[in-house]
Amino acid sequence: MMSASATYIDRLDPRIFTYIQYGDYADRYPAHTAQAFPDSFYEELRAASRGLFHVFCKAAAVFRDAPDDFARAMDMPEELLPYLRTPNVFGLPTWLARFDYVLDAAGRIRMVEINADTPCFIIESYYANAVAADYFGKSDPNAGAMAQLRVFLSHVWERCIGNADEDAPFVFSCFDDYPEDLATTLFLQRLMQEGHPQADIRFHSFYDMEIDAEGIPLPDDVYTEALYRLHPMEILIDERTDEDEPLGAMFLDLYKEGKFAMMNPPEAIVLQNKSFMALVHALAAQKKFFSAEECALIERYLVPSYFEDDFGALADGAYIRKEIWGREGRNVRVVQKNGSHTRTAVEKYVENYDEIVCRTSRKAMYQDFIRQPLFRHTVDSGTKDGYLTLSCFMLLGEPSAVGARFSPEEIAGTEAYFVPLVCTK
């Protein structure tokens, strides 16, 4: 263990960033060092994200308009199908999303995943990154992003509450025994409250949440007008009451009836489904659905992705296999295809496998395996070589804060460290 010399970590407010020391990991979560890229790199990351968001929304419309059997073939929970076409106030499948990228051997950014339903890594990108950049005396690539997030949350409040009684509650909710989820939920709640200090914006744990015929009642006998939920939709839909009633379906019936608005809306699960990337890739291959410009964008940035049923026809080579509803690297592996034979080349070991909350997947998807360059960063236990996962947040289709995680393993999971991003100037 390195000596506890001063770092930017000492400047982080533990009341905001409550999971600096997470669980029983030997190292603290933030790395000591920062990663620098030129301004043009961050500009490209955001421009790619803006373009891909438009592409994804266009593809989501195909999913929405397709017969239910198409959704079933993509392992979409049967119980969710009635709710995926419910209109929402912004007319977008996701309002707050995180796009994840890796770098290929040539240093080009390649998109590998979307978290469109319940993205975390918000405190690291919007708050901690600025603290680190100031400490290192470098320009923060996220300058202005916190203000952008405040405006976004204010806009959400206005659209969800503005047409109702202004005293109607906007509720932020998660299971409050998950430190990262709780910190993220309270962080967003505080930012919304700053924009509307007189409004009823409150936290209510999912453990205490109840529903009745009128919606979500609160302890003071008022009803939730709008809900931010940091709880995966694919998990919520299967939950049941103590009387074995279908809690998830009852909850979404109320949403569909307009009893409350919800962020993110249920259709975010369409983009969250890992096969969605394969759908986009398949539509682009047809050269008919997307414009030539959109196809070029997909070819440049989106890692080629495939449905499980198409794997047998793919060329020989290395592919990464991901379960449709996997999280935190669970059940992810690299496979080497050689004709009709496939062998596992790398299998992700997840130390806290049973603690990762995710839906059991019946299907998987495949992506071309991207060989990544090595980076070097220092953590509590010393200097390590590893790989970067880069993220760009999307707020109603506009790119916002960027962030980075660093993992000694090519397939990142819960062992990854937060690494601040700074500008090279």
XYZ file of C-alpha atoms in Angstrom:
425
model
C 0.000 0.000 0.000
C 1.328 3.420 -0.949
C 1.695 6.088 1.676
C -1.359 8.279 2.076
C 0.189 11.357 0.437
C -2.050 14.281 -0.472
C -4.116 13.903 -3.650
C -7.214 15.546 -5.106
C -9.119 12.727 -3.379
C -8.650 14.614 -0.099
C -10.618 17.524 -1.587
C -13.658 15.420 -2.492
C -16.623 16.023 -0.210
C -17.487 12.628 1.350
C -21.051 13.852 1.873
C -21.429 14.025 -1.919
C -19.034 11.319 -3.076
C -20.003 8.849 -0.363
C -18.401 5.769 -1.951
C -14.750 6.878 -2.240
C -13.969 3.792 -0.178
C -16.362 1.204 -1.535
C -17.114 -2.005 0.308
C -14.087 -4.068 1.241
C -11.939 -3.245 -1.795
C -8.275 -2.777 -0.829
C -7.966 0.386 -2.934
C -10.133 3.459 -2.832
C -12.271 3.921 -5.912
C -10.654 7.098 -7.372
C -7.244 6.777 -9.011
C -4.556 9.249 -7.906
C -3.695 10.295 -11.464
C -5.668 11.991 -14.252
C -5.943 11.190 -17.952
C -5.288 14.002 -20.444
C -6.632 14.307 -23.976
C -6.717 17.337 -26.300
C -9.867 19.451 -26.581
C -10.479 18.029 -30.049
C -10.808 14.530 -28.565
C -13.623 15.590 -26.241
C -15.275 17.514 -29.062
C -15.265 14.369 -31.188
C -16.625 12.267 -28.328
C -19.550 14.642 -27.901
C -20.186 15.044 -31.626
C -20.244 11.264 -32.081
C -22.629 10.918 -29.143
C -25.004 13.555 -30.513
C -25.121 11.829 -33.892
C -25.514 8.341 -32.460
C -28.321 9.491 -30.165
C -30.276 10.586 -33.228
C -29.547 7.226 -34.878
C -30.676 5.313 -31.786
C -33.939 7.253 -31.531
C -34.623 6.469 -35.180
C -33.962 2.763 -34.594
C -36.065 2.804 -31.416
C -39.035 3.845 -33.533
C -38.576 0.656 -35.593
C -38.577 -1.394 -32.410
C -41.651 0.420 -31.120
C -43.590 -0.130 -34.352
C -42.589 -3.781 -34.810
C -44.838 -6.670 -33.719
C -44.401 -7.912 -30.172
C -42.751 -11.088 -31.461
C -39.781 -8.958 -32.519
C -39.374 -7.707 -28.955
C -39.713 -11.254 -27.625
C -36.948 -12.381 -29.972
C -34.727 -9.749 -28.347
C -35.450 -11.173 -24.868
C -37.629 -8.232 -23.869
C -39.660 -9.152 -20.754
C -43.142 -10.174 -21.836
C -44.690 -8.131 -19.037
C -43.073 -4.921 -20.327
C -44.504 -5.088 -23.849
C -47.771 -3.215 -23.088
C -45.855 -0.188 -21.780
C -43.187 0.397 -24.429
C -45.410 2.565 -26.624
C -46.698 4.920 -23.914
C -46.043 8.564 -24.921
C -43.924 10.731 -22.610
C -43.633 14.495 -22.255
C -40.387 14.764 -24.241
C -41.185 12.197 -26.922
C -37.748 10.585 -26.455
C -36.970 6.997 -25.417
C -34.471 8.212 -22.822
C -33.927 11.589 -21.153
C -30.729 10.912 -19.192
C -28.340 8.365 -20.689
C -24.660 7.404 -20.672
C -22.817 6.241 -23.771
C -19.715 4.096 -23.192
C -16.726 3.888 -25.530
C -13.350 2.177 -25.721
C -10.310 3.131 -27.782
C -9.079 0.815 -30.515
C -5.431 0.118 -31.332
C -5.320 3.225 -33.523
C -6.656 5.397 -30.696
C -10.098 5.878 -32.280
C -13.204 5.962 -30.100
C -15.614 3.053 -30.557
C -18.987 2.869 -28.846
C -19.668 -0.405 -27.039
C -22.673 0.138 -24.740
C -25.550 2.410 -23.781
C -26.979 2.842 -20.299
C -30.281 4.447 -21.193
C -32.349 3.385 -18.177
C -30.494 3.960 -14.893
C -27.081 5.507 -15.581
C -24.713 6.096 -12.679
C -21.172 7.588 -12.767
C -22.824 11.013 -12.543
C -21.109 12.272 -9.383
C -17.698 11.287 -10.750
C -18.211 13.068 -14.065
C -20.131 16.183 -13.022
C -18.583 16.821 -9.600
C -15.337 14.952 -8.895
C -13.810 15.591 -12.321
C -13.903 19.344 -11.697
C -12.288 18.974 -8.272
C -9.441 16.941 -9.788
C -8.912 19.288 -12.738
C -8.625 22.231 -10.352
C -6.172 20.295 -8.179
C -3.946 19.465 -11.157
C -4.206 22.998 -12.557
C -5.629 21.699 -15.831
C -8.677 22.688 -17.881
C -11.773 20.668 -17.079
C -13.394 19.163 -20.205
C -16.670 19.282 -18.256
C -16.601 23.016 -17.583
C -20.206 24.163 -17.729
C -21.622 20.637 -17.542
C -22.959 21.053 -13.986
C -24.924 24.129 -15.062
C -26.175 22.162 -18.069
C -27.359 19.373 -15.750
C -29.194 21.903 -13.552
C -30.972 23.354 -16.581
C -31.899 19.866 -17.755
C -33.370 18.936 -14.364
C -35.248 22.238 -14.218
C -36.666 21.518 -17.660
C -37.740 18.053 -16.509
C -39.499 19.540 -13.477
C -41.281 22.136 -15.605
C -42.546 19.598 -18.127
C -43.574 17.024 -15.509
C -44.974 19.367 -12.840
C -45.566 22.697 -14.552
C -49.031 21.804 -15.841
C -50.072 20.416 -12.467
C -50.317 21.996 -9.031
C -46.873 23.468 -8.369
C -47.009 21.888 -4.904
C -47.233 18.422 -6.487
C -44.307 16.263 -5.356
C -41.431 15.308 -7.600
C -40.034 12.201 -5.909
C -36.497 10.817 -6.210
C -36.253 7.154 -5.309
C -33.863 4.224 -5.080
C -33.099 1.443 -2.617
C -31.274 3.428 0.040
C -28.890 0.669 1.135
C -26.902 0.870 -2.131
C -24.389 3.689 -1.447
C -23.750 4.680 -5.077
C -27.437 4.614 -5.999
C -28.392 6.663 -2.950
C -25.632 9.235 -3.489
C -26.532 9.599 -7.177
C -30.234 9.981 -6.429
C -29.659 12.613 -3.734
C -27.174 14.462 -5.959
C -29.759 14.844 -8.736
C -32.455 15.729 -6.206
C -30.335 18.556 -4.762
C -29.610 19.975 -8.205
C -33.291 20.019 -9.143
C -34.115 21.632 -5.789
C -31.590 24.403 -6.474
C -33.550 25.352 -9.572
C -36.932 25.214 -7.803
C -36.298 25.969 -4.110
C -40.019 26.366 -3.291
C -41.104 23.147 -4.993
C -41.917 19.876 -3.257
C -38.935 17.785 -4.333
C -38.250 14.924 -1.963
C -36.581 11.537 -1.494
C -38.621 8.406 -0.843
C -36.975 4.997 -0.598
C -38.176 2.199 -2.839
C -38.332 0.109 0.333
C -41.114 2.379 1.605
C -42.939 2.853 -1.674
C -46.582 1.850 -1.911
C -49.156 2.059 -4.681
C -52.932 2.212 -4.730
C -55.599 2.878 -7.346
C -54.653 6.575 -7.532
C -50.895 6.225 -7.861
C -47.985 6.436 -5.434
C -49.145 7.760 -2.047
C -46.639 9.505 0.229
C -46.576 9.632 4.044
C -48.362 13.018 4.154
C -51.302 11.716 2.079
C -50.344 13.417 -1.174
C -49.556 11.588 -4.396
C -46.379 11.524 -6.443
C -46.701 13.662 -9.573
C -43.366 12.636 -11.089
C -40.786 10.007 -10.184
C -37.061 9.637 -10.763
C -36.254 5.972 -10.198
C -32.768 4.539 -9.926
C -34.019 0.980 -10.192
C -33.731 -1.044 -13.421
C -36.979 -1.428 -15.325
C -36.214 -5.040 -16.237
C -35.996 -5.829 -12.503
C -38.985 -3.725 -11.452
C -41.346 -5.446 -13.877
C -40.883 -8.823 -12.151
C -41.320 -7.627 -8.573
C -44.343 -8.760 -6.597
C -46.142 -7.636 -3.460
C -46.169 -9.553 -0.187
C -49.550 -10.905 -1.341
C -47.871 -12.159 -4.560
C -49.540 -9.560 -6.757
C -47.617 -8.301 -9.832
C -46.224 -5.107 -8.330
C -44.262 -4.113 -11.434
C -47.232 -4.426 -13.772
C -49.509 -2.610 -11.300
C -46.929 0.180 -11.044
C -46.674 0.552 -14.817
C -50.441 0.418 -15.260
C -50.633 3.537 -13.109
C -47.933 5.183 -15.184
C -49.761 4.301 -18.397
C -52.958 5.800 -16.961
C -51.102 9.086 -16.427
C -51.083 8.966 -12.629
C -47.439 10.082 -12.610
C -44.591 10.891 -14.997
C -41.369 8.917 -14.787
C -37.691 9.555 -15.508
C -36.421 7.642 -17.369
C -39.568 6.484 -19.163
C -40.143 2.721 -19.545
C -39.158 2.735 -23.229
C -35.567 3.490 -22.177
C -35.379 -0.279 -21.723
C -35.446 -0.617 -25.526
C -32.051 1.096 -25.796
C -30.819 -0.596 -22.604
C -31.354 -4.020 -24.169
C -27.889 -4.984 -25.405
C -29.345 -6.443 -28.612
C -30.387 -2.916 -29.568
C -26.829 -2.291 -30.777
C -27.208 -5.329 -33.056
C -30.482 -3.901 -34.387
C -28.775 -0.619 -35.280
C -25.925 -2.465 -36.976
C -28.348 -4.662 -38.942
C -30.395 -1.661 -40.103
C -27.227 0.128 -41.217
C -26.117 -2.935 -43.196
C -29.290 -2.683 -45.300
C -28.184 0.757 -46.594
C -31.861 1.733 -46.848
C -33.152 2.737 -43.432
C -30.411 5.185 -42.427
C -29.066 7.990 -44.595
C -25.583 7.705 -46.106
C -24.330 10.160 -43.455
C -25.896 8.103 -40.643
C -24.434 4.873 -42.048
C -20.993 6.474 -42.140
C -21.395 7.583 -38.518
C -22.396 4.059 -37.459
C -19.519 2.481 -39.370
C -17.025 4.914 -37.876
C -18.036 4.776 -34.223
C -20.295 1.809 -33.449
C -18.527 -1.476 -32.776
C -20.091 -4.069 -35.142
C -22.732 -5.911 -33.094
C -24.702 -9.039 -33.872
C -27.738 -10.992 -32.756
C -26.972 -14.350 -31.173
C -28.791 -16.169 -33.978
C -26.432 -14.628 -36.549
C -23.215 -15.639 -34.815
C -22.761 -18.877 -36.778
C -22.530 -16.978 -40.072
C -19.845 -14.545 -38.885
C -16.262 -14.662 -40.088
C -13.632 -16.332 -37.936
C -12.094 -14.109 -35.293
C -12.407 -12.787 -31.766
C -15.790 -11.622 -30.464
C -17.056 -10.458 -27.116
C -20.194 -12.177 -25.884
C -22.570 -10.245 -23.614
C -25.785 -11.401 -22.029
C -28.725 -9.161 -22.939
C -29.379 -8.034 -19.351
C -25.885 -8.404 -17.908
C -24.372 -5.663 -15.735
C -20.921 -4.863 -14.346
C -19.169 -7.402 -16.595
C -21.210 -10.319 -15.301
C -21.071 -13.343 -17.662
C -19.092 -11.429 -20.301
C -16.454 -13.377 -22.184
C -14.233 -13.153 -25.259
C -14.661 -16.071 -27.651
C -12.492 -17.165 -30.560
C -14.502 -18.399 -33.532
C -12.872 -20.896 -35.892
C -15.354 -22.314 -38.360
C -18.043 -24.183 -36.470
C -15.867 -24.342 -33.354
C -15.851 -21.663 -30.661
C -13.639 -21.539 -27.601
C -13.595 -19.121 -24.679
C -10.426 -17.027 -24.782
C -11.141 -14.765 -21.791
C -13.903 -15.026 -19.217
C -14.656 -12.126 -16.927
C -14.201 -12.998 -13.260
C -16.612 -11.038 -11.101
C -15.676 -11.151 -7.434
C -19.071 -10.083 -6.089
C -21.085 -12.002 -8.692
C -24.089 -12.699 -6.457
C -24.348 -9.051 -5.334
C -24.865 -7.699 -8.865
C -28.566 -7.068 -9.357
C -29.561 -7.998 -12.896
C -32.189 -9.917 -14.788
C -31.473 -13.485 -15.881
C -30.838 -13.356 -19.621
C -32.176 -15.944 -22.039
C -30.161 -14.573 -24.941
C -26.812 -12.952 -25.658
C -25.344 -10.660 -28.310
C -21.893 -10.482 -29.857
C -19.569 -7.646 -30.795
C -16.257 -7.541 -32.609
C -13.571 -7.672 -29.935
C -11.640 -4.393 -29.902
C -7.949 -4.571 -29.052
C -7.305 -1.612 -26.789
C -4.166 0.375 -26.021
C -2.694 0.240 -22.545
C -2.712 3.197 -20.180
C -0.913 3.592 -16.855
C -2.447 5.024 -13.696
C -1.662 5.107 -10.007
C -4.071 3.864 -7.335
C -3.681 3.316 -3.607
C -1.825 0.030 -4.059
C 0.570 1.315 -6.712
C 0.928 1.989 -10.422
C -0.962 -0.302 -12.793
C -1.309 -0.816 -16.516
C -4.818 -1.162 -17.828
C -7.587 -0.004 -20.131
C -9.940 2.959 -20.304
C -13.693 3.051 -20.713
C -14.828 6.520 -21.740
C -18.333 7.844 -21.195
C -20.431 10.709 -22.487
C -23.704 11.662 -20.824
C -26.691 12.641 -22.926
C -29.350 15.041 -21.658
C -32.419 15.003 -23.920
C -30.203 14.346 -26.916
C -27.516 16.895 -26.058
C -24.022 15.660 -25.118
C -22.867 16.713 -21.677
C -20.213 15.557 -19.185
C -17.554 13.036 -20.136
C -15.868 10.587 -17.781
C -13.412 7.703 -17.617
C -12.940 4.456 -15.736
C -9.696 2.510 -15.635
C -9.449 -1.262 -15.268
C -6.437 -3.588 -15.215
C -8.691 -5.999 -17.137
C -9.831 -5.570 -20.742
C -13.402 -6.344 -19.712
C -14.194 -3.707 -17.099
C -16.400 -4.515 -14.116
C -16.821 -3.484 -10.510
C -13.044 -3.435 -10.028
C -12.664 -0.371 -12.287
C -11.337 2.902 -10.884
C -12.579 6.420 -11.518
C -9.967 8.409 -13.447
C -10.457 12.181 -13.896
C -10.260 13.579 -17.404
C -8.363 16.803 -18.087
C -7.327 18.790 -21.145
C -3.750 18.581 -22.377
C -3.369 22.374 -22.455
